[in-house]
CSV table of C-alpha atoms in Angstrom, one decimal:
chain,number,residue,atom,x,y,z
U,1,UNK,CA,23.3,-44.0,-43.6
U,2,UNK,CA,19.5,-43.7,-43.3
U,3,UNK,CA,18.3,-41.9,-40.2
U,4,UNK,CA,14.6,-41.4,-40.9
U,5,UNK,CA,11.9,-43.3,-42.9
U,6,UNK,CA,8.5,-41.9,-43.7
U,7,UNK,CA,5.6,-43.9,-45.0
U,8,UNK,CA,2.1,-43.1,-46.2
U,9,UNK,CA,-0.6,-45.5,-44.9
U,10,UNK,CA,-3.6,-46.0,-47.2
U,11,UNK,CA,-2.4,-47.7,-50.4
U,12,UNK,CA,1.1,-47.9,-49.1
U,13,UNK,CA,1.1,-49.9,-45.8
U,14,UNK,CA,-2.7,-50.5,-46.0
U,15,UNK,CA,-4.2,-52.2,-49.0
U,16,UNK,CA,-7.8,-52.8,-50.1
U,17,UNK,CA,-9.3,-50.3,-47.7
U,18,UNK,CA,-7.8,-52.2,-44.7
U,19,UNK,CA,-8.1,-50.5,-41.3
U,20,UNK,CA,-5.5,-52.5,-39.5
U,21,UNK,CA,-1.7,-52.5,-40.1
U,22,UNK,CA,0.0,-55.8,-40.9
U,23,UNK,CA,1.5,-57.3,-37.8
U,24,UNK,CA,4.9,-57.6,-39.4
U,25,UNK,CA,5.4,-53.8,-39.4
U,26,UNK,CA,5.6,-53.5,-35.6
U,27,UNK,CA,8.8,-55.6,-35.0
U,28,UNK,CA,10.4,-53.8,-38.0
U,29,UNK,CA,9.7,-50.4,-36.4
U,30,UNK,CA,11.3,-51.6,-33.2
U,31,UNK,CA,14.4,-52.8,-35.0
U,32,UNK,CA,14.7,-49.5,-36.9
U,33,UNK,CA,14.6,-47.7,-33.6
U,34,UNK,CA,17.4,-49.9,-32.2
U,35,UNK,CA,19.4,-48.8,-35.2
U,36,UNK,CA,18.7,-45.2,-34.4
U,37,UNK,CA,16.3,-44.7,-37.4
U,38,UNK,CA,13.1,-42.7,-36.8
U,39,UNK,CA,9.9,-44.1,-38.3
U,40,UNK,CA,7.4,-41.4,-39.3
U,41,UNK,CA,3.8,-42.3,-40.2
U,42,UNK,CA,2.6,-39.8,-42.8
U,43,UNK,CA,-1.1,-39.8,-43.6
U,44,UNK,CA,-4.2,-37.9,-44.4
U,45,UNK,CA,-5.8,-39.6,-41.4
U,46,UNK,CA,-6.4,-38.0,-38.0
U,47,UNK,CA,-4.0,-38.2,-35.1
U,48,UNK,CA,-6.1,-40.4,-32.7
U,49,UNK,CA,-6.8,-42.9,-35.5
U,50,UNK,CA,-3.1,-43.2,-36.4
U,51,UNK,CA,-2.1,-43.6,-32.7
U,52,UNK,CA,-4.6,-46.5,-32.4
U,53,UNK,CA,-3.2,-48.1,-35.6
U,54,UNK,CA,0.3,-48.0,-34.2
U,55,UNK,CA,-0.6,-48.9,-30.6
U,56,UNK,CA,2.0,-51.7,-30.1
U,57,UNK,CA,4.7,-49.2,-31.1
U,58,UNK,CA,2.9,-45.9,-30.4
U,59,UNK,CA,5.8,-44.2,-28.6
U,60,UNK,CA,8.3,-45.4,-31.2
U,61,UNK,CA,6.6,-43.6,-34.1
U,62,UNK,CA,6.4,-39.9,-35.0
U,63,UNK,CA,3.3,-38.7,-36.8
U,64,UNK,CA,2.5,-36.4,-39.7
U,65,UNK,CA,-1.3,-36.2,-39.7
U,66,UNK,CA,-4.0,-34.6,-41.9
U,67,UNK,CA,-1.7,-34.5,-44.9
U,68,UNK,CA,0.8,-32.4,-43.1
U,69,UNK,CA,-1.5,-30.1,-41.1
U,70,UNK,CA,-0.3,-31.6,-37.8
U,71,UNK,CA,3.0,-33.1,-36.7
U,72,UNK,CA,3.2,-34.9,-33.3
U,73,UNK,CA,5.9,-36.9,-31.5
U,74,UNK,CA,5.5,-38.4,-28.0
U,75,UNK,CA,2.3,-36.4,-27.6
U,76,UNK,CA,4.1,-33.1,-28.3
U,77,UNK,CA,2.8,-31.0,-31.2
U,78,UNK,CA,5.6,-29.7,-33.5
U,79,UNK,CA,3.2,-27.5,-35.4
U,80,UNK,CA,-0.5,-27.2,-36.3
U,81,UNK,CA,-1.8,-25.5,-39.4
U,82,UNK,CA,-5.1,-23.7,-39.7
U,83,UNK,CA,-7.7,-23.3,-42.4
U,84,UNK,CA,-9.4,-19.9,-43.2
U,85,UNK,CA,-12.8,-20.2,-41.5
U,86,UNK,CA,-14.8,-18.4,-44.2
U,87,UNK,CA,-13.3,-20.6,-46.9
U,88,UNK,CA,-13.9,-23.8,-44.8
U,89,UNK,CA,-17.6,-22.9,-44.4
U,90,UNK,CA,-17.9,-22.3,-48.2
U,91,UNK,CA,-16.3,-25.7,-49.0
U,92,UNK,CA,-18.5,-27.5,-46.5
U,93,UNK,CA,-21.7,-25.8,-47.8
U,94,UNK,CA,-20.7,-26.8,-51.4
U,95,UNK,CA,-20.1,-30.4,-50.4
U,96,UNK,CA,-23.4,-30.6,-48.5
U,97,UNK,CA,-25.2,-29.3,-51.6
U,98,UNK,CA,-23.7,-31.9,-53.9
U,99,UNK,CA,-25.5,-35.2,-54.2
U,100,UNK,CA,-23.8,-38.2,-52.7
U,101,UNK,CA,-21.0,-36.2,-51.3
U,102,UNK,CA,-20.1,-36.1,-47.6
U,103,UNK,CA,-17.5,-34.0,-45.7
U,104,UNK,CA,-15.1,-34.4,-42.9
U,105,UNK,CA,-13.8,-31.3,-41.0
U,106,UNK,CA,-10.5,-32.0,-39.2
U,107,UNK,CA,-9.8,-30.5,-35.8
U,108,UNK,CA,-6.8,-31.7,-33.8
U,109,UNK,CA,-8.5,-34.5,-31.8
U,110,UNK,CA,-11.6,-35.3,-33.8
U,111,UNK,CA,-13.5,-35.0,-37.1
U,112,UNK,CA,-16.6,-32.9,-37.3
U,113,UNK,CA,-19.3,-34.7,-39.3
U,114,UNK,CA,-22.8,-33.9,-40.5
U,115,UNK,CA,-23.7,-37.3,-42.2
U,116,UNK,CA,-26.3,-37.4,-44.9
U,117,UNK,CA,-26.5,-41.1,-44.6
U,118,UNK,CA,-26.3,-43.8,-41.9
U,119,UNK,CA,-23.8,-45.6,-44.2
U,120,UNK,CA,-21.3,-42.8,-44.0
U,121,UNK,CA,-21.8,-42.4,-40.2
U,122,UNK,CA,-21.2,-46.2,-39.8
U,123,UNK,CA,-18.1,-46.1,-42.1
U,124,UNK,CA,-16.4,-43.3,-40.2
U,125,UNK,CA,-17.2,-44.4,-36.7
U,126,UNK,CA,-17.3,-48.2,-37.0
U,127,UNK,CA,-15.0,-49.0,-39.9
U,128,UNK,CA,-12.4,-46.2,-40.0
U,129,UNK,CA,-12.9,-45.8,-36.3
U,130,UNK,CA,-12.2,-42.0,-36.2
U,131,UNK,CA,-13.0,-39.9,-33.2
U,132,UNK,CA,-16.0,-37.9,-34.4
U,133,UNK,CA,-18.2,-35.0,-33.2
U,134,UNK,CA,-21.6,-34.8,-34.9
U,135,UNK,CA,-22.9,-31.3,-35.6
U,136,UNK,CA,-26.2,-29.8,-36.7
U,137,UNK,CA,-24.9,-26.4,-38.0
U,138,UNK,CA,-21.5,-25.0,-39.0
U,139,UNK,CA,-21.7,-22.9,-35.8
U,140,UNK,CA,-21.1,-26.1,-33.9
U,141,UNK,CA,-17.5,-26.2,-35.2
U,142,UNK,CA,-15.7,-24.5,-32.4
U,143,UNK,CA,-12.1,-25.6,-32.8
U,144,UNK,CA,-9.6,-24.4,-35.5
U,145,UNK,CA,-10.1,-26.3,-38.8
U,146,UNK,CA,-6.9,-28.0,-40.1
U,147,UNK,CA,-8.2,-29.8,-43.2
U,148,UNK,CA,-11.4,-30.6,-45.1
U,149,UNK,CA,-12.2,-33.6,-47.2
U,150,UNK,CA,-15.0,-34.7,-49.5
U,151,UNK,CA,-16.0,-38.4,-49.6
U,152,UNK,CA,-17.7,-39.7,-52.7
U,153,UNK,CA,-18.7,-43.3,-52.0
U,154,UNK,CA,-18.9,-44.3,-55.7
U,155,UNK,CA,-15.3,-43.3,-56.1
U,156,UNK,CA,-13.4,-40.2,-57.2
U,157,UNK,CA,-13.5,-39.7,-61.0
U,158,UNK,CA,-11.5,-37.4,-63.2
U,159,UNK,CA,-14.7,-35.4,-63.5
U,160,UNK,CA,-14.8,-35.0,-59.7
U,161,UNK,CA,-11.2,-33.9,-59.5
U,162,UNK,CA,-11.8,-31.3,-62.2
U,163,UNK,CA,-15.0,-30.1,-60.5
U,164,UNK,CA,-13.4,-29.5,-57.1
U,165,UNK,CA,-10.2,-28.1,-58.6
U,166,UNK,CA,-12.2,-25.6,-60.7
U,167,UNK,CA,-14.3,-24.7,-57.7
U,168,UNK,CA,-11.6,-24.3,-55.0
U,169,UNK,CA,-8.2,-24.8,-56.6
U,170,UNK,CA,-7.3,-21.1,-56.5
U,171,UNK,CA,-8.1,-20.8,-52.8
U,172,UNK,CA,-6.4,-23.9,-51.4
U,173,UNK,CA,-4.7,-27.1,-52.5
U,174,UNK,CA,-7.1,-29.8,-53.8
U,175,UNK,CA,-5.6,-33.2,-53.9
U,176,UNK,CA,-6.8,-36.9,-54.2
U,177,UNK,CA,-6.3,-38.9,-51.0
U,178,UNK,CA,-7.4,-42.5,-51.8
U,179,UNK,CA,-10.1,-43.9,-54.1
U,180,UNK,CA,-13.0,-42.0,-52.5
U,181,UNK,CA,-11.5,-38.9,-51.0
U,182,UNK,CA,-10.4,-35.5,-52.1
U,183,UNK,CA,-8.7,-33.3,-49.5
U,184,UNK,CA,-8.7,-29.5,-49.2
U,185,UNK,CA,-5.5,-28.2,-47.6
U,186,UNK,CA,-4.2,-24.7,-47.0
U,187,UNK,CA,-1.5,-23.7,-49.4
U,188,UNK,CA,1.9,-24.5,-48.0
U,189,UNK,CA,0.6,-27.5,-46.0
U,190,UNK,CA,1.8,-30.9,-47.1
U,191,UNK,CA,3.5,-34.0,-45.8
U,192,UNK,CA,6.9,-32.5,-46.8
U,193,UNK,CA,6.4,-29.8,-44.2
U,194,UNK,CA,6.3,-32.5,-41.5
U,195,UNK,CA,9.3,-34.2,-42.9
U,196,UNK,CA,11.3,-31.0,-42.8
U,197,UNK,CA,10.2,-30.3,-39.3
U,198,UNK,CA,11.6,-33.6,-38.1
U,199,UNK,CA,14.7,-33.1,-40.3
U,200,UNK,CA,15.3,-29.8,-38.5
U,201,UNK,CA,14.6,-31.2,-35.0
U,202,UNK,CA,17.1,-34.0,-35.4
U,203,UNK,CA,19.6,-32.4,-37.7
U,204,UNK,CA,18.9,-35.0,-40.4
U,205,UNK,CA,19.8,-34.3,-44.0
U,206,UNK,CA,17.5,-35.1,-46.9
U,207,UNK,CA,19.9,-37.8,-48.2
U,208,UNK,CA,19.6,-39.5,-44.9
U,209,UNK,CA,15.8,-40.0,-45.4
U,210,UNK,CA,13.6,-42.5,-47.2
U,211,UNK,CA,9.9,-42.1,-48.0
U,212,UNK,CA,7.1,-44.4,-49.4
U,213,UNK,CA,3.9,-43.2,-51.0
U,214,UNK,CA,1.3,-43.9,-53.6
U,215,UNK,CA,-0.9,-40.8,-54.1
U,216,UNK,CA,-0.6,-37.3,-55.3
U,217,UNK,CA,-0.7,-36.1,-51.7
U,218,UNK,CA,2.6,-37.9,-51.3
U,219,UNK,CA,4.5,-36.2,-54.0
U,220,UNK,CA,6.0,-33.3,-52.0
U,221,UNK,CA,7.1,-35.8,-49.4
U,222,UNK,CA,8.8,-38.0,-52.0
U,223,UNK,CA,10.6,-35.0,-53.4
U,224,UNK,CA,12.0,-33.9,-50.1
U,225,UNK,CA,14.0,-37.0,-49.3
U,226,UNK,CA,17.1,-38.6,-50.9
U,227,UNK,CA,15.5,-42.0,-51.4
U,228,UNK,CA,11.9,-42.1,-52.6
U,229,UNK,CA,9.8,-45.1,-53.4
U,230,UNK,CA,6.4,-45.1,-55.2
U,231,UNK,CA,4.2,-48.1,-54.8
U,232,UNK,CA,4.0,-50.1,-58.1
U,233,UNK,CA,0.2,-49.4,-58.4
U,234,UNK,CA,0.7,-45.6,-58.1
U,235,UNK,CA,-0.5,-43.2,-60.7
U,236,UNK,CA,2.1,-42.2,-63.3
U,237,UNK,CA,2.6,-38.7,-61.8
U,238,UNK,CA,3.5,-40.3,-58.4
U,239,UNK,CA,5.9,-42.8,-60.0
U,240,UNK,CA,7.7,-39.9,-61.9
U,241,UNK,CA,8.1,-38.1,-58.6
U,242,UNK,CA,9.9,-41.1,-57.0
U,243,UNK,CA,13.3,-42.6,-57.7
U,244,UNK,CA,12.3,-46.2,-57.2
U,245,UNK,CA,9.2,-48.4,-57.1
U,246,UNK,CA,8.2,-51.3,-54.8
U,247,UNK,CA,5.2,-53.6,-54.3
U,248,UNK,CA,5.5,-53.5,-50.5
U,249,UNK,CA,7.2,-51.4,-47.9
U,250,UNK,CA,8.2,-54.2,-45.5
U,251,UNK,CA,10.7,-56.0,-47.8
U,252,UNK,CA,12.6,-52.8,-48.3
U,253,UNK,CA,12.7,-52.2,-44.5
U,254,UNK,CA,14.0,-55.7,-43.9
U,255,UNK,CA,16.8,-55.2,-46.4
U,256,UNK,CA,17.7,-51.9,-44.7
U,257,UNK,CA,17.7,-53.4,-41.3
U,258,UNK,CA,19.9,-56.2,-42.5
U,259,UNK,CA,22.3,-53.6,-44.0
U,260,UNK,CA,22.4,-51.7,-40.7
U,261,UNK,CA,20.9,-48.7,-42.3
U,262,UNK,CA,23.3,-48.6,-45.2
U,263,UNK,CA,21.1,-47.7,-48.1
U,264,UNK,CA,23.8,-48.4,-50.7
U,265,UNK,CA,23.4,-52.1,-49.9
U,266,UNK,CA,19.6,-52.0,-50.4
U,267,UNK,CA,19.1,-50.2,-53.8
């Protein structure tokens, strides 16, 4: 019997850079709740952004935000991780010195930004619709840093991955998070940490959990549940980490609801 389902957003519930969830997901989440199944949104996105996305079912969803640096349910923080301040400043300075690279610096309730271009400012504020604070110097970052990210508008290449891994891979975790993003996360922080926090809170076993993901930042999450699904467009490493593949999340949820949570009738 499944008691918890976790799903990534970008590339899993959201396709083609979409910023709004498909309407069909909301009644499915309500039906899962009626069956006693907790739905957990697990993303690299910030908490306020995720809350807005799930507004019709906001109180029916638990949240793993910033790739596992923050977990929240019903407005209550289960835990919040922090980034070493000196390392954070070094990463930001390196991003700012790299041509066509922008950074986001994640605090609990907003992202600190120092946009090099109006296009990036517009993208974060008007398209992604994040809550942002604009700064002039690194001294303007006054809250604890949870996560950093570099945005490369032309797309992340293997060369980019190697560059950032070589530069900071020994000091923190460096992981792709979508087509244009690479995240820098403290060692020990990942989406699986959030899954385990909810498992502990509700006394849920790994074999009573499902998870869906498509990127390398989803691998730990996929490996910490009994029933893992990689999206069919995922990279090979992600597919190998999962037990099954699917084109969409919603059809699997419908089958599970029809089976009253009995996973054996779904797979």
